[in-house]
């Protein structure tokens, strides 16, 4: 006797049935792995708030990149840790800056690896802000000139994608013009279009020694309470010539990812940030959660929310899980 209700369980009745109706699947090709590279010869050090994440010297990069290639990871994003910082972040746009040198090296070891260069000044300024400081505030238009120089020097070093994370107004426009004038018309911009002033970046600032020395980033990064503002940011960057739009952080911002997805035809990228990583690692170290299942569920949820790509410190772990599952 048939009942008068829907039988949703029909499509969940076996593992194969669930496999054939699954709507979103995570692939290793979806992942971008962040790497911290430091100047000097010191051997790699683990970031205390990010177990499994290291600051590498250049001479240790080859082994790491080789491992990534073996895992099938096709893209990395580089963050630089210079020995010396100054008020104008000159290490960010020096021809032999740490990101430029690391880019050259990676492209030599694995030419097909997609190297994304994070374009920001905060790791290179002595005050830790993402631009030039004037009268205790970050000067937008002067910062743009330095960010343009940074992007061009990263492209010169061989970066495949420029990813400006500084949240100055007009950064996509100025960087696009700079790249085009310098002949890099084919280098895409992956804009940190929607970047909130988030407490979830805490561990990253340990990893990159980039905490602001005074004040905070709230005059340039977004207020976590705002949703429409995210769409205005995304729209400006698309209009100015962005090729990808990043939403950051990701877990508390799935609504924003979906909003941006619905309003653009560009690929949307989630940044699964340091604090999101640290929370999972801490709970897992205590034996409170099943790390593998939690990580796969989180990243699959980002795909469901609408992203094409995920920047994540879990990339190696996920590539390993996916490899084992296929066996
Ligand atoms: C640089 C930058 C930050 C992150 C990526 N690029 C830090 C910040 O804005 O303070 C954070 C990434 C993370 O938390 O994993 N501006």
mmCIF file of C-alpha atoms and ligand atoms in Angstrom:
data_model
loop_
_atom_site.group_PDB
_atom_site.id
_atom_site.type_symbol
_atom_site.label_atom_id
_atom_site.label_comp_id
_atom_site.label_asym_id
_atom_site.label_seq_id
_atom_site.Cartn_x
_atom_site.Cartn_y
_atom_site.Cartn_z
ATOM 1 C CA UNK A 1 0.000 0.000 0.000
ATOM 2 C CA UNK A 2 1.560 3.275 -1.018
ATOM 3 C CA UNK A 3 1.566 6.164 1.434
ATOM 4 C CA UNK A 4 0.859 9.749 0.601
ATOM 5 C CA UNK A 5 4.332 11.209 1.195
ATOM 6 C CA UNK A 6 7.689 11.516 -0.604
ATOM 7 C CA UNK A 7 10.236 8.688 -0.324
ATOM 8 C CA UNK A 8 13.554 10.621 -0.153
ATOM 9 C CA UNK A 9 15.311 7.623 1.326
ATOM 10 C CA UNK A 10 15.079 5.775 -2.021
ATOM 11 C CA UNK A 11 18.088 7.715 -3.248
ATOM 12 C CA UNK A 12 20.126 7.022 -0.092
ATOM 13 C CA UNK A 13 19.629 3.275 0.009
ATOM 14 C CA UNK A 14 23.204 2.150 -0.726
ATOM 15 C CA UNK A 15 26.687 3.544 -1.100
ATOM 16 C CA UNK A 16 26.540 3.199 -4.902
ATOM 17 C CA UNK A 17 23.132 4.883 -5.013
ATOM 18 C CA UNK A 18 24.484 7.778 -2.946
ATOM 19 C CA UNK A 19 27.540 7.969 -5.193
ATOM 20 C CA UNK A 20 25.494 8.345 -8.374
ATOM 21 C CA UNK A 21 23.216 11.079 -7.017
ATOM 22 C CA UNK A 22 25.925 13.129 -5.246
ATOM 23 C CA UNK A 23 25.714 16.788 -6.312
ATOM 24 C CA UNK A 24 29.113 18.112 -5.259
ATOM 25 C CA UNK A 25 32.443 16.335 -5.217
ATOM 26 C CA UNK A 26 35.744 17.617 -3.922
ATOM 27 C CA UNK A 27 38.788 17.087 -6.175
ATOM 28 C CA UNK A 28 42.489 17.639 -5.617
ATOM 29 C CA UNK A 29 42.312 20.048 -8.580
ATOM 30 C CA UNK A 30 40.144 22.318 -6.420
ATOM 31 C CA UNK A 31 42.931 22.984 -3.929
ATOM 32 C CA UNK A 32 45.518 25.741 -3.599
ATOM 33 C CA UNK A 33 48.158 25.157 -0.933
ATOM 34 C CA UNK A 34 49.637 28.132 0.987
ATOM 35 C CA UNK A 35 53.407 28.081 1.562
ATOM 36 C CA UNK A 36 55.377 30.382 3.866
ATOM 37 C CA UNK A 37 58.909 31.049 2.667
ATOM 38 C CA UNK A 38 61.544 32.748 4.797
ATOM 39 C CA UNK A 39 64.846 34.380 4.032
ATOM 40 C CA UNK A 40 68.046 32.814 5.315
ATOM 41 C CA UNK A 41 69.329 29.295 5.756
ATOM 42 C CA UNK A 42 67.619 28.268 8.969
ATOM 43 C CA UNK A 43 65.794 24.957 8.671
ATOM 44 C CA UNK A 44 62.021 24.758 8.617
ATOM 45 C CA UNK A 45 60.051 25.691 11.714
ATOM 46 C CA UNK A 46 56.533 24.596 12.516
ATOM 47 C CA UNK A 47 54.005 27.349 13.241
ATOM 48 C CA UNK A 48 52.923 26.665 16.823
ATOM 49 C CA UNK A 49 49.277 27.573 16.277
ATOM 50 C CA UNK A 50 49.145 25.684 12.972
ATOM 51 C CA UNK A 51 50.414 22.119 13.455
ATOM 52 C CA UNK A 52 51.636 20.668 10.156
ATOM 53 C CA UNK A 53 52.318 24.116 8.649
ATOM 54 C CA UNK A 54 55.943 25.237 8.336
ATOM 55 C CA UNK A 55 58.009 28.261 7.449
ATOM 56 C CA UNK A 56 60.469 27.051 4.820
ATOM 57 C CA UNK A 57 63.839 28.388 3.717
ATOM 58 C CA UNK A 58 64.450 28.386 -0.015
ATOM 59 C CA UNK A 59 66.728 25.366 0.112
ATOM 60 C CA UNK A 60 63.917 23.275 1.609
ATOM 61 C CA UNK A 61 61.364 24.249 -0.956
ATOM 62 C CA UNK A 62 62.352 21.631 -3.515
ATOM 63 C CA UNK A 63 61.423 18.696 -1.286
ATOM 64 C CA UNK A 64 58.103 20.304 -0.394
ATOM 65 C CA UNK A 65 57.162 21.115 -3.970
ATOM 66 C CA UNK A 66 58.123 17.625 -5.091
ATOM 67 C CA UNK A 67 55.855 16.173 -2.421
ATOM 68 C CA UNK A 68 52.982 18.394 -3.573
ATOM 69 C CA UNK A 69 53.462 17.251 -7.150
ATOM 70 C CA UNK A 70 53.360 13.627 -6.073
ATOM 71 C CA UNK A 71 50.080 14.315 -4.270
ATOM 72 C CA UNK A 72 48.622 15.848 -7.431
ATOM 73 C CA UNK A 73 48.394 19.404 -6.079
ATOM 74 C CA UNK A 74 48.599 21.831 -8.998
ATOM 75 C CA UNK A 75 48.606 25.256 -7.356
ATOM 76 C CA UNK A 76 50.326 26.988 -4.448
ATOM 77 C CA UNK A 77 50.099 30.480 -2.980
ATOM 78 C CA UNK A 78 53.298 31.999 -1.651
ATOM 79 C CA UNK A 79 53.726 34.205 1.409
ATOM 80 C CA UNK A 80 57.108 35.780 2.139
ATOM 81 C CA UNK A 81 58.938 36.275 5.437
ATOM 82 C CA UNK A 82 61.735 38.792 4.918
ATOM 83 C CA UNK A 83 64.647 39.292 7.330
ATOM 84 C CA UNK A 84 64.290 43.060 7.146
ATOM 85 C CA UNK A 85 61.170 45.188 7.131
ATOM 86 C CA UNK A 86 60.753 48.922 6.566
ATOM 87 C CA UNK A 87 58.019 51.559 6.502
ATOM 88 C CA UNK A 88 57.291 51.126 2.783
ATOM 89 C CA UNK A 89 57.557 47.328 2.556
ATOM 90 C CA UNK A 90 60.321 47.438 -0.022
ATOM 91 C CA UNK A 91 60.974 43.692 0.329
ATOM 92 C CA UNK A 92 57.621 43.119 -1.357
ATOM 93 C CA UNK A 93 58.744 44.602 -4.674
ATOM 94 C CA UNK A 94 62.488 43.965 -4.627
ATOM 95 C CA UNK A 95 63.654 42.017 -7.652
ATOM 96 C CA UNK A 96 65.325 39.534 -5.316
ATOM 97 C CA UNK A 97 62.649 39.619 -2.633
ATOM 98 C CA UNK A 98 61.806 36.348 -0.951
ATOM 99 C CA UNK A 99 58.543 35.782 -2.866
ATOM 100 C CA UNK A 100 60.263 36.570 -6.180
ATOM 101 C CA UNK A 101 63.123 34.168 -5.416
ATOM 102 C CA UNK A 102 60.753 31.438 -4.238
ATOM 103 C CA UNK A 103 58.660 31.857 -7.387
ATOM 104 C CA UNK A 104 61.712 31.490 -9.629
ATOM 105 C CA UNK A 105 62.785 28.404 -7.746
ATOM 106 C CA UNK A 106 59.404 26.669 -7.829
ATOM 107 C CA UNK A 107 59.012 27.388 -11.541
ATOM 108 C CA UNK A 108 62.454 25.863 -12.102
ATOM 109 C CA UNK A 109 61.694 22.717 -10.115
ATOM 110 C CA UNK A 110 58.145 22.152 -11.445
ATOM 111 C CA UNK A 111 57.477 24.498 -14.382
ATOM 112 C CA UNK A 112 53.815 23.529 -14.681
ATOM 113 C CA UNK A 113 52.997 24.266 -11.022
ATOM 114 C CA UNK A 114 50.609 27.243 -10.800
ATOM 115 C CA UNK A 115 52.299 29.796 -8.566
ATOM 116 C CA UNK A 116 49.927 32.333 -7.054
ATOM 117 C CA UNK A 117 51.657 35.349 -5.508
ATOM 118 C CA UNK A 118 49.923 37.048 -2.578
ATOM 119 C CA UNK A 119 50.255 40.752 -3.275
ATOM 120 C CA UNK A 120 50.318 42.631 0.010
ATOM 121 C CA UNK A 121 52.727 44.718 2.038
ATOM 122 C CA UNK A 122 51.882 43.600 5.578
ATOM 123 C CA UNK A 123 54.585 40.922 5.755
ATOM 124 C CA UNK A 124 57.160 43.492 4.609
ATOM 125 C CA UNK A 125 56.251 46.651 6.550
ATOM 126 C CA UNK A 126 57.700 47.309 10.012
ATOM 127 C CA UNK A 127 54.275 48.548 11.174
ATOM 128 C CA UNK A 128 52.508 45.427 9.825
ATOM 129 C CA UNK A 129 49.835 47.270 7.850
ATOM 130 C CA UNK A 130 48.902 46.342 4.287
ATOM 131 C CA UNK A 131 49.890 49.718 2.812
ATOM 132 C CA UNK A 132 51.772 52.939 3.505
ATOM 133 C CA UNK A 133 50.908 54.668 6.782
ATOM 134 C CA UNK A 134 50.373 58.424 6.885
ATOM 135 C CA UNK A 135 49.019 60.239 9.940
ATOM 136 C CA UNK A 136 48.322 56.874 11.624
ATOM 137 C CA UNK A 137 46.130 55.731 8.750
ATOM 138 C CA UNK A 138 46.790 53.603 5.691
ATOM 139 C CA UNK A 139 46.976 55.862 2.630
ATOM 140 C CA UNK A 140 44.983 54.245 -0.148
ATOM 141 C CA UNK A 141 46.324 55.823 -3.311
ATOM 142 C CA UNK A 142 49.982 55.850 -2.319
ATOM 143 C CA UNK A 143 49.741 52.210 -1.322
ATOM 144 C CA UNK A 144 48.339 51.376 -4.756
ATOM 145 C CA UNK A 145 51.551 52.457 -6.452
ATOM 146 C CA UNK A 146 53.613 50.092 -4.298
ATOM 147 C CA UNK A 147 51.163 47.248 -4.803
ATOM 148 C CA UNK A 148 51.377 47.740 -8.556
ATOM 149 C CA UNK A 149 55.169 47.537 -8.356
ATOM 150 C CA UNK A 150 54.861 44.393 -6.239
ATOM 151 C CA UNK A 151 52.537 42.696 -8.718
ATOM 152 C CA UNK A 152 54.785 43.515 -11.685
ATOM 153 C CA UNK A 153 57.880 42.210 -9.927
ATOM 154 C CA UNK A 154 56.025 39.012 -9.016
ATOM 155 C CA UNK A 155 54.991 38.554 -12.642
ATOM 156 C CA UNK A 156 58.582 39.211 -13.745
ATOM 157 C CA UNK A 157 59.717 36.439 -11.419
ATOM 158 C CA UNK A 158 57.303 34.036 -13.110
ATOM 159 C CA UNK A 159 54.150 34.091 -10.976
ATOM 160 C CA UNK A 160 51.192 32.621 -12.862
ATOM 161 C CA UNK A 161 48.473 34.446 -10.920
ATOM 162 C CA UNK A 162 48.559 37.708 -8.953
ATOM 163 C CA UNK A 163 46.445 37.668 -5.780
ATOM 164 C CA UNK A 164 46.145 41.098 -4.172
ATOM 165 C CA UNK A 165 44.983 40.766 -0.550
ATOM 166 C CA UNK A 166 45.501 44.317 0.666
ATOM 167 C CA UNK A 167 41.902 45.651 0.395
ATOM 168 C CA UNK A 168 42.866 49.092 -0.922
ATOM 169 C CA UNK A 169 40.178 50.597 -3.162
ATOM 170 C CA UNK A 170 41.063 50.369 -6.837
ATOM 171 C CA UNK A 171 43.768 47.723 -6.424
ATOM 172 C CA UNK A 172 42.481 45.520 -9.225
ATOM 173 C CA UNK A 173 42.324 48.428 -11.664
ATOM 174 C CA UNK A 174 45.794 49.744 -10.869
ATOM 175 C CA UNK A 175 47.390 46.294 -10.849
ATOM 176 C CA UNK A 176 45.674 45.314 -14.128
ATOM 177 C CA UNK A 177 46.955 48.502 -15.762
ATOM 178 C CA UNK A 178 50.436 47.900 -14.395
ATOM 179 C CA UNK A 179 50.556 44.292 -15.583
ATOM 180 C CA UNK A 180 49.255 45.239 -19.035
ATOM 181 C CA UNK A 181 51.738 48.089 -19.446
ATOM 182 C CA UNK A 182 54.557 45.766 -18.453
ATOM 183 C CA UNK A 183 53.427 43.232 -21.054
ATOM 184 C CA UNK A 184 51.771 40.718 -18.698
ATOM 185 C CA UNK A 185 48.390 40.830 -20.376
ATOM 186 C CA UNK A 186 47.873 37.092 -19.868
ATOM 187 C CA UNK A 187 48.540 37.006 -16.122
ATOM 188 C CA UNK A 188 45.201 36.713 -14.282
ATOM 189 C CA UNK A 189 44.260 38.549 -11.102
ATOM 190 C CA UNK A 190 42.748 36.510 -8.294
ATOM 191 C CA UNK A 191 41.337 39.281 -6.195
ATOM 192 C CA UNK A 192 40.720 39.017 -2.479
ATOM 193 C CA UNK A 193 37.516 40.833 -3.370
ATOM 194 C CA UNK A 194 35.584 40.118 -0.207
ATOM 195 C CA UNK A 195 37.866 40.092 2.786
ATOM 196 C CA UNK A 196 36.523 40.618 6.278
ATOM 197 C CA UNK A 197 38.391 42.075 9.264
ATOM 198 C CA UNK A 198 38.362 38.685 10.937
ATOM 199 C CA UNK A 199 39.646 37.162 14.164
ATOM 200 C CA UNK A 200 40.074 33.955 12.161
ATOM 201 C CA UNK A 201 43.389 35.307 10.774
ATOM 202 C CA UNK A 202 45.100 35.105 14.188
ATOM 203 C CA UNK A 203 47.354 32.099 13.549
ATOM 204 C CA UNK A 204 48.352 33.413 10.093
ATOM 205 C CA UNK A 205 49.840 36.482 11.711
ATOM 206 C CA UNK A 206 52.055 34.156 13.777
ATOM 207 C CA UNK A 207 52.987 32.253 10.630
ATOM 208 C CA UNK A 208 53.740 35.376 8.590
ATOM 209 C CA UNK A 209 54.888 37.719 11.393
ATOM 210 C CA UNK A 210 52.427 40.216 10.002
ATOM 211 C CA UNK A 211 50.342 41.451 12.939
ATOM 212 C CA UNK A 212 49.723 45.211 12.799
ATOM 213 C CA UNK A 213 51.937 46.973 15.342
ATOM 214 C CA UNK A 214 49.239 49.540 16.125
ATOM 215 C CA UNK A 215 45.513 49.658 15.544
ATOM 216 C CA UNK A 216 43.741 47.069 13.419
ATOM 217 C CA UNK A 217 42.691 46.513 9.815
ATOM 218 C CA UNK A 218 39.101 47.676 10.166
ATOM 219 C CA UNK A 219 39.489 50.765 7.973
ATOM 220 C CA UNK A 220 40.316 48.593 4.960
ATOM 221 C CA UNK A 221 38.991 45.089 5.654
ATOM 222 C CA UNK A 222 35.222 44.558 5.873
ATOM 223 C CA UNK A 223 32.864 44.496 8.826
ATOM 224 C CA UNK A 224 31.732 40.873 9.456
ATOM 225 C CA UNK A 225 28.185 42.138 9.946
ATOM 226 C CA UNK A 226 27.809 43.212 6.318
ATOM 227 C CA UNK A 227 26.401 41.332 3.360
ATOM 228 C CA UNK A 228 25.461 43.920 0.728
ATOM 229 C CA UNK A 229 28.887 45.496 1.069
ATOM 230 C CA UNK A 230 30.371 42.173 -0.060
ATOM 231 C CA UNK A 231 28.431 42.393 -3.291
ATOM 232 C CA UNK A 232 29.592 45.970 -3.859
ATOM 233 C CA UNK A 233 33.205 44.869 -3.346
ATOM 234 C CA UNK A 234 32.796 41.893 -5.678
ATOM 235 C CA UNK A 235 31.171 44.037 -8.351
ATOM 236 C CA UNK A 236 33.918 46.674 -8.274
ATOM 237 C CA UNK A 237 36.629 44.063 -8.640
ATOM 238 C CA UNK A 238 34.870 42.337 -11.507
ATOM 239 C CA UNK A 239 34.390 45.679 -13.258
ATOM 240 C CA UNK A 240 38.065 46.557 -12.693
ATOM 241 C CA UNK A 241 39.182 43.338 -14.369
ATOM 242 C CA UNK A 242 39.489 40.574 -11.774
ATOM 243 C CA UNK A 243 39.613 37.023 -13.170
ATOM 244 C CA UNK A 244 38.768 35.240 -9.896
ATOM 245 C CA UNK A 245 36.982 36.502 -6.768
ATOM 246 C CA UNK A 246 38.072 35.320 -3.317
ATOM 247 C CA UNK A 247 35.782 35.284 -0.292
ATOM 248 C CA UNK A 248 37.629 35.161 3.006
ATOM 249 C CA UNK A 249 37.237 33.660 5.597
ATOM 250 C CA UNK A 250 35.016 30.799 4.477
ATOM 251 C CA UNK A 251 33.278 28.857 7.250
ATOM 252 C CA UNK A 252 31.354 31.722 8.817
ATOM 253 C CA UNK A 253 30.805 33.254 5.388
ATOM 254 C CA UNK A 254 29.077 30.547 3.358
ATOM 255 C CA UNK A 255 26.119 32.891 2.793
ATOM 256 C CA UNK A 256 28.476 35.421 1.248
ATOM 257 C CA UNK A 257 30.070 32.768 -0.976
ATOM 258 C CA UNK A 258 26.614 31.836 -2.256
ATOM 259 C CA UNK A 259 25.631 35.487 -2.769
ATOM 260 C CA UNK A 260 28.781 36.201 -4.765
ATOM 261 C CA UNK A 261 28.333 32.958 -6.755
ATOM 262 C CA UNK A 262 24.824 34.042 -7.720
ATOM 263 C CA UNK A 263 25.961 37.467 -8.932
ATOM 264 C CA UNK A 264 29.039 36.711 -11.013
ATOM 265 C CA UNK A 265 30.150 34.340 -13.724
ATOM 266 C CA UNK A 266 33.766 34.473 -12.543
ATOM 267 C CA UNK A 267 35.249 31.550 -10.617
ATOM 268 C CA UNK A 268 34.747 32.101 -6.888
ATOM 269 C CA UNK A 269 37.480 31.026 -4.473
ATOM 270 C CA UNK A 270 37.110 30.308 -0.753
ATOM 271 C CA UNK A 271 40.015 31.033 1.579
ATOM 272 C CA UNK A 272 39.779 28.448 4.348
ATOM 273 C CA UNK A 273 41.857 30.543 6.741
ATOM 274 C CA UNK A 274 44.370 29.865 9.493
ATOM 275 C CA UNK A 275 41.936 30.110 12.427
ATOM 276 C CA UNK A 276 39.587 27.639 10.759
ATOM 277 C CA UNK A 277 42.526 25.269 10.343
ATOM 278 C CA UNK A 278 43.792 25.752 13.898
ATOM 279 C CA UNK A 279 40.399 25.009 15.473
ATOM 280 C CA UNK A 280 40.100 21.701 13.656
ATOM 281 C CA UNK A 281 43.676 20.688 14.461
ATOM 282 C CA UNK A 282 43.222 21.544 18.141
ATOM 283 C CA UNK A 283 39.982 19.618 18.503
ATOM 284 C CA UNK A 284 41.479 16.702 16.623
ATOM 285 C CA UNK A 285 44.608 16.649 18.805
ATOM 286 C CA UNK A 286 42.277 16.303 21.784
ATOM 287 C CA UNK A 287 40.522 13.373 20.144
ATOM 288 C CA UNK A 288 37.226 15.266 20.115
ATOM 289 C CA UNK A 289 36.461 15.050 16.398
ATOM 290 C CA UNK A 290 37.124 12.813 13.404
ATOM 291 C CA UNK A 291 39.515 15.131 11.568
ATOM 292 C CA UNK A 292 39.300 13.504 8.143
ATOM 293 C CA UNK A 293 35.501 13.503 8.062
ATOM 294 C CA UNK A 294 35.270 17.044 9.439
ATOM 295 C CA UNK A 295 37.744 18.395 6.881
ATOM 296 C CA UNK A 296 36.059 16.682 3.935
ATOM 297 C CA UNK A 297 32.648 17.869 5.126
ATOM 298 C CA UNK A 298 33.841 21.469 5.529
ATOM 299 C CA UNK A 299 35.503 21.642 2.135
ATOM 300 C CA UNK A 300 32.625 19.888 0.360
ATOM 301 C CA UNK A 301 30.272 22.431 1.941
ATOM 302 C CA UNK A 302 32.318 25.199 0.350
ATOM 303 C CA UNK A 303 31.862 23.539 -3.041
ATOM 304 C CA UNK A 304 28.132 23.261 -2.351
ATOM 305 C CA UNK A 305 28.096 26.982 -1.456
ATOM 306 C CA UNK A 306 29.443 27.584 -4.941
ATOM 307 C CA UNK A 307 33.228 27.838 -5.040
ATOM 308 C CA UNK A 308 35.452 26.589 -7.825
ATOM 309 C CA UNK A 309 38.637 26.621 -5.767
ATOM 310 C CA UNK A 310 39.693 26.473 -2.119
ATOM 311 C CA UNK A 311 42.868 27.932 -0.666
ATOM 312 C CA UNK A 312 43.512 25.642 2.290
ATOM 313 C CA UNK A 313 46.230 24.516 4.691
ATOM 314 C CA UNK A 314 44.480 21.122 4.549
ATOM 315 C CA UNK A 315 45.366 20.671 0.865
ATOM 316 C CA UNK A 316 48.012 18.000 1.475
ATOM 317 C CA UNK A 317 45.798 16.146 3.957
ATOM 318 C CA UNK A 318 42.852 16.252 1.569
ATOM 319 C CA UNK A 319 44.908 15.137 -1.435
ATOM 320 C CA UNK A 320 46.093 12.199 0.664
ATOM 321 C CA UNK A 321 42.548 11.267 1.764
ATOM 322 C CA UNK A 322 41.262 11.461 -1.805
ATOM 323 C CA UNK A 323 44.103 9.310 -3.078
ATOM 324 C CA UNK A 324 43.403 6.646 -0.489
ATOM 325 C CA UNK A 325 39.656 6.708 -1.185
ATOM 326 C CA UNK A 326 40.250 6.015 -4.840
ATOM 327 C CA UNK A 327 42.136 2.828 -4.057
HETATM 328 C C1 LIG B 1 47.713 39.470 4.046
HETATM 329 C C2 LIG B 1 46.964 38.238 4.298
HETATM 330 C C3 LIG B 1 46.381 37.767 5.495
HETATM 331 C C4 LIG B 1 45.879 36.496 5.218
HETATM 332 C C5 LIG B 1 46.140 36.230 3.873
HETATM 333 N N1 LIG B 1 46.788 37.324 3.323
HETATM 334 C C6 LIG B 1 46.363 38.337 6.858
HETATM 335 C C7 LIG B 1 45.619 39.516 7.201
HETATM 336 O O1 LIG B 1 44.909 40.123 6.398
HETATM 337 O O2 LIG B 1 45.756 39.900 8.358
HETATM 338 C C8 LIG B 1 45.208 35.593 6.212
HETATM 339 C C9 LIG B 1 45.203 34.156 5.866
HETATM 340 C C10 LIG B 1 44.854 33.223 6.967
HETATM 341 O O3 LIG B 1 44.428 33.603 8.076
HETATM 342 O O4 LIG B 1 45.001 32.020 6.725
HETATM 343 N N2 LIG B 1 47.018 40.637 4.078
#
